[in-house]
Amino acid sequence: MPIQVLEPQLASQIAAGEVVERPVSVVKELVENSLDAGASRISVEVQGGGVEQIRVSDDASGIPANEIDLAFRHHATSKLNHSEQLDAIGTLGFRGEALPSIAAVSQISLTSRSRQAPDGCRIRYRWGEKQDVGPLGCAPGTTVTVEDLFGNLPARRKFLRSTSAETNRVRELVDRYALAYPETAFQLTADGRSVVSTPGNGNPQEALLAVYGPEAASGMLRVEDSDPESGYGVEGFVSAPHLTRSNRAHFIFFINRRWVQSRMLSFALEESYHGLLPEKRYPLACLNLTVPYAHVDVNSHPAKREVRFLQESRVYATLQRAVRSALIAHSPVPPAGRSAAPQSPGEPHASPGFFRSPFDRTGTAPANTGLSRRDQGNTYGANPLGAPSGGAAAPAGGDGMDYTELFNQGVSPGQALPALRVVGQVRSTYIVAEGPGGMYLVDQHAAHERVLFDRIIRQAEAEVPESQPLLVPQTVELTPAQEETLADQGEILASCGFMVEHFGGSGYLLRAVPACMSSGDPGVSLTGILDMVAFEGVVRQSDDTLAASIACHSAIRAGDPLTEPEMVSLLEQLEKADNPHTCPHGRPTLIHFSEYQMEREFGRR
């Protein structure tokens, strides 16, 4: 094929792909234009997830009638006019590509009136071609209506997600900018229903309350730190250590009030909480970093989602110092020697006392003998690792053996557990047991997770979930992402024992929970499970992910003291599990200290 210049319409459609990926891209560009124009009120309306219609209205300075046609030309902008300004961009938009790119893939109408003009003007485009332009009476400000997005590109439209998913993306965007611009009133309406409404009075706490709701907002801490000499500073909110989520979806960062994604900033935030949170639990954060314009490159990503810093280490240190100072001031680190039950990796952070006894619901506690069911009245059988039960044979390889590997190998997958005798408990976290060939350490949380996971899966397959009705139904407020997960996984949730009803808006009534989740805060558990499913469900089957999440939130925890009968009962149930060697998340339930290694360590070999 010979080299040729693309037709203007085809070139416009290709260029639009860099700016307009989905409906939220359109909303982002239009909202940023409104903010740059000085809007004190921005109204966003979407229908059909933004595919059918998007309307963004503001009360900003407006576009003069003699410039409205020019606004739809490529590379036309009012935000810079010489190359030196690229080194210090202080506006959200600057390329002059938003309107022509949107016009290339939709039917768009723009009506605007500057404050000085007596009348407004309207212009309309269809698939990149101008239809008409002329005067029209309207209030000061600008209104942009986008309809039939990607109507001329059905191949692009088929890759969009569901209506609710696309609407949720729009809501997340509006939430972010409502937090970054508390002096601007935001109103989001989706399919005729008000979704977001902020007062726009300049009070960041009220914007936070409108976005997160009273429960989460009450657990947020104010962050303020600045250095006038260097021009670096941080302001915003982070959550107290008791308020956590199971993924990083609630990390919101702005650079000079421009929303960005940054692994470096995420890592700096996590490091600020080092020693304050359990593993795999993450805080909520909404932080704006002030950086000298000349020290940040906002033009390094086609969609302007990522930025580059001239002094990355300084940005890192600024954020970490500010967050850590806020945490120390409001949530002092516990003093040395204070008893705090450690939590095992992957274990949910929940209120103390969220405990489920490992006893079978229909059974009774076994006799207090310290022996599991299979070894009561019996001698040990053959060593599952190949060594005779009466003494440990030296592993192959003699003195050249990698003892670290031997220490961690445990029982080979696919083999049944050996008969174990309970000896005791270490740090209220690990069960010490004696078995053929040495000693075994059992992670009580991981083991109980496996037991509950298998029980939940069997009940779901048999369609006979063990459900526990709540004495008083609990009202739970869900985020848009959690609502989407609930809509997608509602049937699986019901098959596991949950009963959830829509209560209006983002509120839901939780009427029943799985029987294994008989104590603690069921609302917190439900939201945590929905977060975990949303995070893990991308790479795992939804039903397995949901069952694993329920098991994780229902299992006994590291730090829960167990009686000897409870430990024996847990090991009995683990013996019956389909795969007793790992928890549903893949962590080992037990490790094996061979007789050979113990004798080597004590100099007996």
Short mmCIF file of C-alpha atoms in Angstrom, two decimals, residues 98-539:
data_model
loop_
_atom_site.label_atom_id
_atom_site.label_comp_id
_atom_site.label_asym_id
_atom_site.label_seq_id
_atom_site.Cartn_x
_atom_site.Cartn_y
_atom_site.Cartn_z
CA ALA A 98 -11.34 18.16 23.40
CA LEU A 99 -14.26 19.63 21.44
CA PRO A 100 -13.15 18.56 17.93
CA SER A 101 -12.37 15.06 19.20
CA ILE A 102 -15.77 14.73 20.87
CA ALA A 103 -17.50 16.14 17.78
CA ALA A 104 -15.82 13.50 15.58
CA VAL A 105 -17.54 10.61 17.40
CA SER A 106 -20.91 12.04 18.41
CA GLN A 107 -23.69 14.50 17.75
CA ILE A 108 -22.82 17.55 19.80
CA SER A 109 -24.51 20.86 20.52
CA LEU A 110 -22.79 23.75 22.34
CA THR A 111 -24.66 26.79 23.61
CA SER A 112 -22.75 29.60 25.28
CA ARG A 113 -23.07 33.21 26.33
CA SER A 114 -20.35 35.42 27.76
CA ARG A 115 -21.31 37.63 30.69
CA GLN A 116 -20.90 40.82 28.65
CA ALA A 117 -23.03 39.67 25.66
CA PRO A 118 -26.79 40.29 25.51
CA ASP A 119 -27.43 37.00 23.67
CA GLY A 120 -25.83 33.61 23.35
CA CYS A 121 -24.87 31.46 20.40
CA ARG A 122 -25.37 27.80 19.49
CA ILE A 123 -23.37 25.50 17.23
CA ARG A 124 -24.08 21.87 16.29
CA TYR A 125 -21.88 19.12 14.83
CA ARG A 126 -22.73 15.62 13.61
CA TRP A 127 -19.89 13.10 13.24
CA GLY A 128 -17.36 15.86 12.79
CA GLU A 129 -19.35 17.91 10.28
CA LYS A 130 -20.84 21.26 11.22
CA GLN A 131 -24.62 21.39 10.89
CA ASP A 132 -25.49 24.95 11.83
CA VAL A 133 -24.49 27.92 13.97
CA GLY A 134 -26.50 30.92 15.06
CA PRO A 135 -27.71 33.20 17.88
CA LEU A 136 -29.80 31.83 20.73
CA GLY A 137 -31.08 33.29 23.97
CA CYS A 138 -29.57 31.62 27.06
CA ALA A 139 -28.18 32.33 30.51
CA PRO A 140 -24.50 33.25 30.95
CA GLY A 141 -22.25 30.21 30.87
CA THR A 142 -21.92 27.17 28.63
CA THR A 143 -23.98 24.04 28.05
CA VAL A 144 -22.63 21.14 25.99
CA THR A 145 -24.92 18.27 24.97
CA VAL A 146 -23.36 15.11 23.53
CA GLU A 147 -25.65 12.45 22.06
CA ASP A 148 -25.25 9.03 20.45
CA LEU A 149 -21.60 8.67 21.46
CA PHE A 150 -19.66 6.37 19.08
CA GLY A 151 -22.78 6.07 16.95
CA ASN A 152 -20.57 6.22 13.85
CA LEU A 153 -18.06 3.76 15.36
CA PRO A 154 -20.02 0.65 16.45
CA ALA A 155 -16.74 -1.25 16.89
CA ARG A 156 -15.77 1.20 19.65
CA ARG A 157 -19.19 1.12 21.29
CA LYS A 158 -19.27 -2.68 21.69
CA PHE A 159 -16.21 -2.52 23.95
CA LEU A 160 -18.00 -0.31 26.48
CA ARG A 161 -19.19 -1.89 29.71
CA SER A 162 -22.73 -1.98 31.10
CA THR A 163 -24.78 1.16 31.63
CA SER A 164 -24.30 0.99 35.40
CA ALA A 165 -20.54 0.49 35.05
CA GLU A 166 -20.14 3.49 32.75
CA THR A 167 -22.34 5.59 35.05
CA ASN A 168 -20.19 4.61 38.02
CA ARG A 169 -17.07 5.78 36.20
CA VAL A 170 -18.71 9.15 35.66
CA ARG A 171 -19.68 9.34 39.32
CA GLU A 172 -16.14 8.53 40.44
CA LEU A 173 -14.81 11.34 38.26
CA VAL A 174 -17.33 13.87 39.57
CA ASP A 175 -16.57 12.76 43.13
CA ARG A 176 -12.86 13.41 42.60
CA TYR A 177 -13.30 16.91 41.24
CA ALA A 178 -15.92 17.76 43.85
CA LEU A 179 -13.29 16.95 46.49
CA ALA A 180 -10.56 18.92 44.71
CA TYR A 181 -12.77 21.97 44.09
CA PRO A 182 -14.96 22.41 47.20
CA GLU A 183 -15.67 26.02 46.14
CA THR A 184 -17.56 24.70 43.09
CA ALA A 185 -21.03 23.18 43.47
CA PHE A 186 -21.31 19.88 41.58
CA GLN A 187 -24.55 18.20 40.63
CA LEU A 188 -24.63 14.78 38.92
CA THR A 189 -27.88 13.32 37.63
CA ALA A 190 -27.98 9.83 36.12
CA ASP A 191 -31.11 8.75 34.22
CA GLY A 192 -33.16 11.34 36.07
CA ARG A 193 -31.85 10.41 39.54
CA SER A 194 -29.68 12.77 41.59
CA VAL A 195 -26.44 10.94 42.41
CA VAL A 196 -24.01 13.60 43.65
CA SER A 197 -24.72 17.03 45.09
CA THR A 198 -22.13 19.22 46.82
CA PRO A 199 -22.74 22.66 48.36
CA GLY A 200 -19.83 24.46 46.72
CA ASN A 201 -19.28 26.69 49.76
CA GLY A 202 -15.52 26.16 49.88
CA ASN A 203 -15.63 23.95 52.98
CA PRO A 204 -13.65 20.76 52.18
CA GLN A 205 -15.25 18.89 55.09
CA GLU A 206 -18.72 19.38 53.60
CA ALA A 207 -17.52 18.21 50.19
CA LEU A 208 -16.03 15.15 51.88
CA LEU A 209 -19.31 14.47 53.66
CA ALA A 210 -21.29 14.76 50.42
CA VAL A 211 -19.01 12.31 48.60
CA TYR A 212 -18.18 9.71 51.26
CA GLY A 213 -21.17 9.92 53.57
CA PRO A 214 -21.15 10.54 57.34
CA GLU A 215 -19.71 7.19 58.46
CA ALA A 216 -16.54 7.28 56.33
CA ALA A 217 -16.16 11.06 56.57
CA SER A 218 -16.10 10.87 60.37
CA GLY A 219 -13.02 8.63 60.19
CA MET A 220 -10.96 10.97 58.00
CA LEU A 221 -8.05 13.07 59.26
CA ARG A 222 -7.06 16.49 57.93
CA VAL A 223 -3.63 16.75 56.29
CA GLU A 224 -1.97 20.17 55.90
CA ASP A 225 1.69 20.83 55.27
CA SER A 226 3.45 23.42 53.11
CA ASP A 227 6.83 25.00 52.52
CA PRO A 228 6.37 28.50 51.06
CA GLU A 229 10.04 28.75 50.11
CA SER A 230 10.10 25.64 47.93
CA GLY A 231 6.49 25.84 46.76
CA TYR A 232 5.80 22.22 47.79
CA GLY A 233 2.82 21.35 49.95
CA VAL A 234 0.10 18.79 50.72
CA GLU A 235 -3.49 19.24 51.78
CA GLY A 236 -6.47 16.93 51.98
CA PHE A 237 -7.68 13.98 54.02
CA VAL A 238 -6.57 10.47 54.93
CA SER A 239 -8.36 7.84 56.97
CA ALA A 240 -7.54 6.98 60.56
CA PRO A 241 -5.96 3.52 60.92
CA HIS A 242 -9.26 1.93 61.98
CA LEU A 243 -10.90 2.86 58.65
CA THR A 244 -9.52 0.65 55.87
CA ARG A 245 -10.44 -0.99 52.59
CA SER A 246 -9.30 -4.20 50.92
CA ASN A 247 -7.82 -2.51 47.82
CA ARG A 248 -6.24 0.74 46.64
CA ALA A 249 -9.33 1.98 44.79
CA HIS A 250 -9.77 4.79 47.33
CA PHE A 251 -6.38 6.41 46.72
CA ILE A 252 -7.17 9.80 45.11
CA PHE A 253 -4.29 12.10 44.21
CA PHE A 254 -4.22 15.55 42.65
CA ILE A 255 -1.22 17.53 41.47
CA ASN A 256 -2.08 21.23 41.50
CA ARG A 257 -5.72 20.10 41.60
CA ARG A 258 -5.32 17.91 38.49
CA TRP A 259 -6.36 14.27 39.12
CA VAL A 260 -3.50 11.86 38.39
CA GLN A 261 -2.55 8.22 38.79
CA SER A 262 0.88 7.55 40.27
CA ARG A 263 2.44 4.37 41.63
CA MET A 264 5.05 6.45 43.41
CA LEU A 265 2.43 8.44 45.31
CA SER A 266 0.53 5.25 46.17
CA PHE A 267 3.70 3.70 47.57
CA ALA A 268 4.50 6.83 49.57
CA LEU A 269 1.01 6.76 51.09
CA GLU A 270 1.27 3.08 52.02
CA GLU A 271 4.69 3.64 53.59
CA SER A 272 3.19 6.42 55.72
CA TYR A 273 0.94 3.79 57.33
CA HIS A 274 3.76 1.31 57.88
CA GLY A 275 3.20 -0.50 61.15
CA LEU A 276 -0.32 0.90 61.58
CA LEU A 277 -2.37 -1.36 59.29
CA PRO A 278 -2.67 -5.12 58.85
CA GLU A 279 -1.29 -6.61 55.66
CA LYS A 280 -3.44 -6.20 52.57
CA ARG A 281 -5.54 -3.46 54.13
CA TYR A 282 -5.38 0.01 52.64
CA PRO A 283 -6.42 3.50 53.76
CA LEU A 284 -8.69 6.02 52.10
CA ALA A 285 -7.01 9.20 50.90
CA CYS A 286 -7.84 12.34 48.98
CA LEU A 287 -4.72 14.49 48.72
CA ASN A 288 -3.74 17.48 46.63
CA LEU A 289 -0.03 18.11 46.21
CA THR A 290 1.11 21.61 45.35
CA VAL A 291 4.19 21.45 43.13
CA PRO A 292 5.82 24.34 41.25
CA TYR A 293 4.45 24.22 37.72
CA ALA A 294 7.94 24.12 36.26
CA HIS A 295 8.69 20.98 38.34
CA VAL A 296 5.92 18.81 36.86
CA ASP A 297 5.30 17.58 33.30
CA VAL A 298 1.56 17.13 32.72
CA ASN A 299 1.99 16.38 29.02
CA SER A 300 3.57 12.93 29.33
CA HIS A 301 0.37 10.88 28.94
CA PRO A 302 -2.13 11.03 26.03
CA ALA A 303 -5.08 11.29 28.42
CA LYS A 304 -3.14 13.42 30.98
CA ARG A 305 -3.70 10.81 33.70
CA GLU A 306 -0.01 10.47 34.58
CA VAL A 307 2.62 13.12 35.23
CA ARG A 308 6.39 13.25 35.65
CA PHE A 309 8.24 15.11 38.40
CA LEU A 310 11.51 16.97 38.18
CA GLN A 311 12.27 16.11 41.83
CA GLU A 312 10.44 12.85 42.45
CA SER A 313 12.17 12.14 45.77
CA ARG A 314 11.10 15.52 47.10
CA VAL A 315 7.47 14.88 46.17
CA TYR A 316 7.67 11.46 47.84
CA ALA A 317 9.14 12.87 51.04
CA THR A 318 6.67 15.77 51.14
CA LEU A 319 3.64 13.49 50.94
CA GLN A 320 5.00 10.91 53.37
CA ARG A 321 6.00 13.49 55.98
CA ALA A 322 2.63 15.25 55.84
CA VAL A 323 0.56 12.07 56.14
CA ARG A 324 2.71 10.58 58.86
CA SER A 325 2.51 13.80 60.87
CA ALA A 326 -1.29 13.76 60.67
CA LEU A 327 -1.45 10.12 61.74
CA ILE A 328 0.88 10.67 64.72
CA ALA A 329 -1.02 13.79 65.79
CA HIS A 330 -4.44 12.15 65.69
CA SER A 331 -3.67 8.44 66.12
CA PRO A 332 -0.51 7.96 68.22
CA VAL A 333 1.44 4.77 67.66
CA PRO A 334 0.73 2.31 70.53
CA PRO A 335 3.55 2.17 73.12
CA ALA A 336 5.95 -0.76 73.22
CA GLY A 337 4.68 -3.68 75.24
CA ARG A 338 1.02 -3.08 74.56
CA SER A 339 -0.65 -6.35 73.66
CA ALA A 340 -2.01 -6.21 70.16
CA ALA A 341 -3.10 -9.27 68.30
CA PRO A 342 -1.23 -9.46 64.99
CA GLN A 343 -3.22 -10.26 61.90
CA SER A 344 -2.21 -12.74 59.30
CA PRO A 345 -1.78 -11.67 55.66
CA GLY A 346 -5.02 -11.36 53.75
CA GLU A 347 -7.08 -11.28 56.93
CA PRO A 348 -9.77 -8.59 57.05
CA HIS A 349 -9.54 -5.76 59.52
CA ALA A 350 -12.70 -5.81 61.61
CA SER A 351 -13.95 -5.09 65.06
CA PRO A 352 -12.58 -7.21 67.94
CA GLY A 353 -14.55 -10.28 68.88
CA PHE A 354 -15.57 -11.21 65.33
CA PHE A 355 -15.21 -14.90 66.15
CA ARG A 356 -16.80 -18.06 64.90
CA SER A 357 -16.18 -21.25 66.85
CA PRO A 358 -14.65 -24.01 64.73
CA PHE A 359 -17.19 -26.49 66.12
CA ASP A 360 -19.61 -28.01 63.63
CA ARG A 361 -23.06 -26.46 63.98
CA THR A 362 -24.63 -29.87 64.49
CA GLY A 363 -21.83 -31.42 66.58
CA THR A 364 -20.57 -31.17 70.11
CA ALA A 365 -17.16 -30.58 71.55
CA PRO A 366 -15.00 -33.69 71.54
CA ALA A 367 -13.52 -35.07 74.71
CA ASN A 368 -10.64 -32.99 76.03
CA THR A 369 -7.95 -35.48 75.08
CA GLY A 370 -5.88 -33.32 72.74
CA LEU A 371 -6.21 -36.00 70.04
CA SER A 372 -7.92 -35.45 66.73
CA ARG A 373 -10.67 -37.86 65.71
CA ARG A 374 -8.49 -40.07 63.56
CA ASP A 375 -5.74 -40.61 66.14
CA GLN A 376 -7.83 -41.31 69.24
CA GLY A 377 -7.04 -44.87 70.29
CA ASN A 378 -4.67 -45.39 67.36
CA THR A 379 -0.95 -45.26 66.84
CA TYR A 380 0.55 -43.05 64.18
CA GLY A 381 0.56 -44.42 60.67
CA ALA A 382 3.33 -44.17 58.12
CA ASN A 383 5.10 -40.85 57.70
CA PRO A 384 3.50 -39.12 54.70
CA LEU A 385 6.91 -37.73 53.77
CA GLY A 386 8.37 -41.22 53.48
CA ALA A 387 10.19 -41.57 56.82
CA PRO A 388 9.15 -44.36 59.25
CA SER A 389 7.09 -43.17 62.18
CA GLY A 390 9.51 -44.52 64.74
CA GLY A 391 12.47 -42.42 63.63
CA ALA A 392 13.42 -39.90 61.02
CA ALA A 393 15.51 -41.09 58.12
CA ALA A 394 18.05 -38.66 56.74
CA PRO A 395 16.72 -36.93 53.62
CA ALA A 396 18.35 -37.65 50.34
CA GLY A 397 21.37 -35.50 49.82
CA GLY A 398 22.90 -35.88 53.28
CA ASP A 399 24.68 -32.80 54.58
CA GLY A 400 24.15 -31.00 51.28
CA MET A 401 20.40 -30.79 51.91
CA ASP A 402 18.76 -27.35 51.73
CA TYR A 403 17.24 -27.31 55.20
CA THR A 404 15.36 -24.07 54.54
CA GLU A 405 13.46 -25.82 51.77
CA LEU A 406 12.83 -28.83 54.04
CA PHE A 407 11.57 -26.50 56.78
CA ASN A 408 8.93 -24.98 54.50
CA GLN A 409 7.88 -27.88 52.34
CA GLY A 410 5.18 -29.20 54.71
CA VAL A 411 2.91 -31.92 53.41
CA SER A 412 2.93 -32.51 49.69
CA PRO A 413 -0.22 -31.26 47.92
CA GLY A 414 -2.71 -33.97 47.09
CA GLN A 415 -1.92 -36.06 50.18
CA ALA A 416 -4.33 -36.43 53.07
CA LEU A 417 -3.32 -34.82 56.32
CA PRO A 418 -1.60 -37.11 58.80
CA ALA A 419 -3.19 -37.78 62.18
CA LEU A 420 -2.18 -34.91 64.45
CA ARG A 421 -2.19 -34.48 68.22
CA VAL A 422 -2.73 -30.97 69.56
CA VAL A 423 0.08 -29.74 71.82
CA GLY A 424 -0.86 -26.10 72.29
CA GLN A 425 -1.11 -22.61 70.76
CA VAL A 426 1.58 -20.02 70.02
CA ARG A 427 0.74 -16.28 70.23
CA SER A 428 -2.95 -17.16 69.86
CA THR A 429 -2.21 -17.55 66.16
CA TYR A 430 -0.62 -20.94 65.46
CA ILE A 431 -1.69 -24.38 66.66
CA VAL A 432 1.22 -26.63 67.59
CA ALA A 433 0.59 -30.28 66.79
CA GLU A 434 2.62 -33.48 66.91
CA GLY A 435 2.40 -35.89 64.03
CA PRO A 436 4.27 -38.57 62.14
CA GLY A 437 7.75 -37.38 61.28
CA GLY A 438 7.89 -34.35 63.53
CA MET A 439 6.00 -31.22 64.51
CA TYR A 440 3.40 -29.20 62.62
CA LEU A 441 2.45 -25.53 62.95
CA VAL A 442 -1.09 -24.78 61.79
CA ASP A 443 -2.18 -21.24 60.93
CA GLN A 444 -5.58 -21.16 62.62
CA HIS A 445 -6.99 -18.40 60.39
CA ALA A 446 -5.88 -20.04 57.13
CA ALA A 447 -7.09 -23.46 58.31
CA HIS A 448 -10.52 -22.14 59.31
CA GLU A 449 -10.75 -20.27 56.00
CA ARG A 450 -10.28 -23.56 54.14
CA VAL A 451 -12.90 -25.33 56.27
CA LEU A 452 -15.49 -22.57 55.78
CA PHE A 453 -14.70 -22.18 52.07
CA ASP A 454 -15.41 -25.85 51.37
CA ARG A 455 -18.61 -25.69 53.43
CA ILE A 456 -19.87 -22.59 51.57
CA ILE A 457 -19.07 -24.10 48.17
CA ARG A 458 -20.89 -27.35 49.01
CA GLN A 459 -23.95 -25.48 50.25
CA ALA A 460 -24.01 -23.23 47.18
CA GLU A 461 -23.77 -26.22 44.84
CA ALA A 462 -26.56 -28.00 46.73
CA GLU A 463 -28.62 -24.76 46.79
CA VAL A 464 -29.16 -25.12 50.54
CA PRO A 465 -27.26 -22.17 52.05
CA GLU A 466 -27.11 -21.90 55.82
CA SER A 467 -28.44 -18.40 56.40
CA GLN A 468 -28.80 -16.52 59.68
CA PRO A 469 -31.53 -13.81 59.68
CA LEU A 470 -30.58 -10.62 61.51
CA LEU A 471 -32.78 -9.72 64.45
CA VAL A 472 -32.88 -6.13 63.12
CA PRO A 473 -32.10 -5.59 59.42
CA GLN A 474 -29.02 -3.40 59.00
CA THR A 475 -28.87 -0.43 56.61
CA VAL A 476 -25.69 -0.37 54.54
CA GLU A 477 -24.48 2.45 52.27
CA LEU A 478 -22.65 1.13 49.21
CA THR A 479 -20.24 2.91 46.89
CA PRO A 480 -20.96 2.83 43.12
CA ALA A 481 -18.34 0.10 42.63
CA GLN A 482 -19.85 -1.96 45.44
CA GLU A 483 -23.33 -1.52 43.94
CA GLU A 484 -22.04 -2.78 40.60
CA THR A 485 -20.48 -5.84 42.25
CA LEU A 486 -23.71 -6.50 44.16
CA ALA A 487 -25.73 -6.30 40.94
CA ASP A 488 -23.35 -8.67 39.14
CA GLN A 489 -22.97 -11.16 42.00
CA GLY A 490 -26.41 -10.93 43.62
CA GLU A 491 -27.44 -14.49 42.80
CA ILE A 492 -24.16 -15.94 44.06
CA LEU A 493 -24.45 -13.86 47.25
CA ALA A 494 -27.94 -15.27 47.81
CA SER A 495 -26.72 -18.83 47.22
CA CYS A 496 -24.15 -18.27 49.98
CA GLY A 497 -26.69 -17.03 52.53
CA PHE A 498 -26.89 -13.25 52.07
CA MET A 499 -30.25 -11.48 51.80
CA VAL A 500 -29.82 -7.89 50.56
CA GLU A 501 -32.60 -5.55 49.41
CA HIS A 502 -32.40 -2.15 47.77
CA PHE A 503 -33.58 0.55 50.19
CA GLY A 504 -33.36 3.62 47.95
CA GLY A 505 -30.45 5.61 46.57
CA SER A 506 -27.21 3.95 47.60
CA GLY A 507 -28.80 2.40 50.72
CA TYR A 508 -29.45 -1.34 51.08
CA LEU A 509 -31.08 -3.47 53.76
CA LEU A 510 -29.06 -6.46 54.93
CA ARG A 511 -31.57 -8.97 56.27
CA ALA A 512 -29.53 -12.18 56.58
CA VAL A 513 -25.93 -13.35 56.42
CA PRO A 514 -24.27 -16.76 56.04
CA ALA A 515 -24.60 -18.78 59.24
CA CYS A 516 -20.83 -18.95 59.64
CA MET A 517 -20.81 -15.15 59.93
CA SER A 518 -22.77 -15.10 63.16
CA SER A 519 -21.09 -12.22 65.00
CA GLY A 520 -19.25 -8.96 64.45
CA ASP A 521 -20.50 -6.17 62.19
CA PRO A 522 -22.31 -7.79 59.22
CA GLY A 523 -22.49 -4.50 57.30
CA VAL A 524 -18.72 -4.01 57.47
CA SER A 525 -18.27 -7.63 56.40
CA LEU A 526 -20.59 -7.20 53.41
CA THR A 527 -18.80 -4.10 52.12
CA GLY A 528 -15.42 -5.73 52.70
CA ILE A 529 -16.51 -8.81 50.76
CA LEU A 530 -17.81 -6.70 47.86
CA ASP A 531 -14.49 -4.80 47.76
CA MET A 532 -12.51 -8.02 47.82
CA VAL A 533 -14.60 -9.59 45.04
CA ALA A 534 -14.20 -6.47 42.88
CA PHE A 535 -10.44 -6.58 43.42
CA GLU A 536 -9.84 -10.31 43.00
CA GLY A 537 -12.69 -11.25 40.69
CA VAL A 538 -10.81 -10.08 37.59
CA VAL A 539 -8.41 -13.02 37.73
#
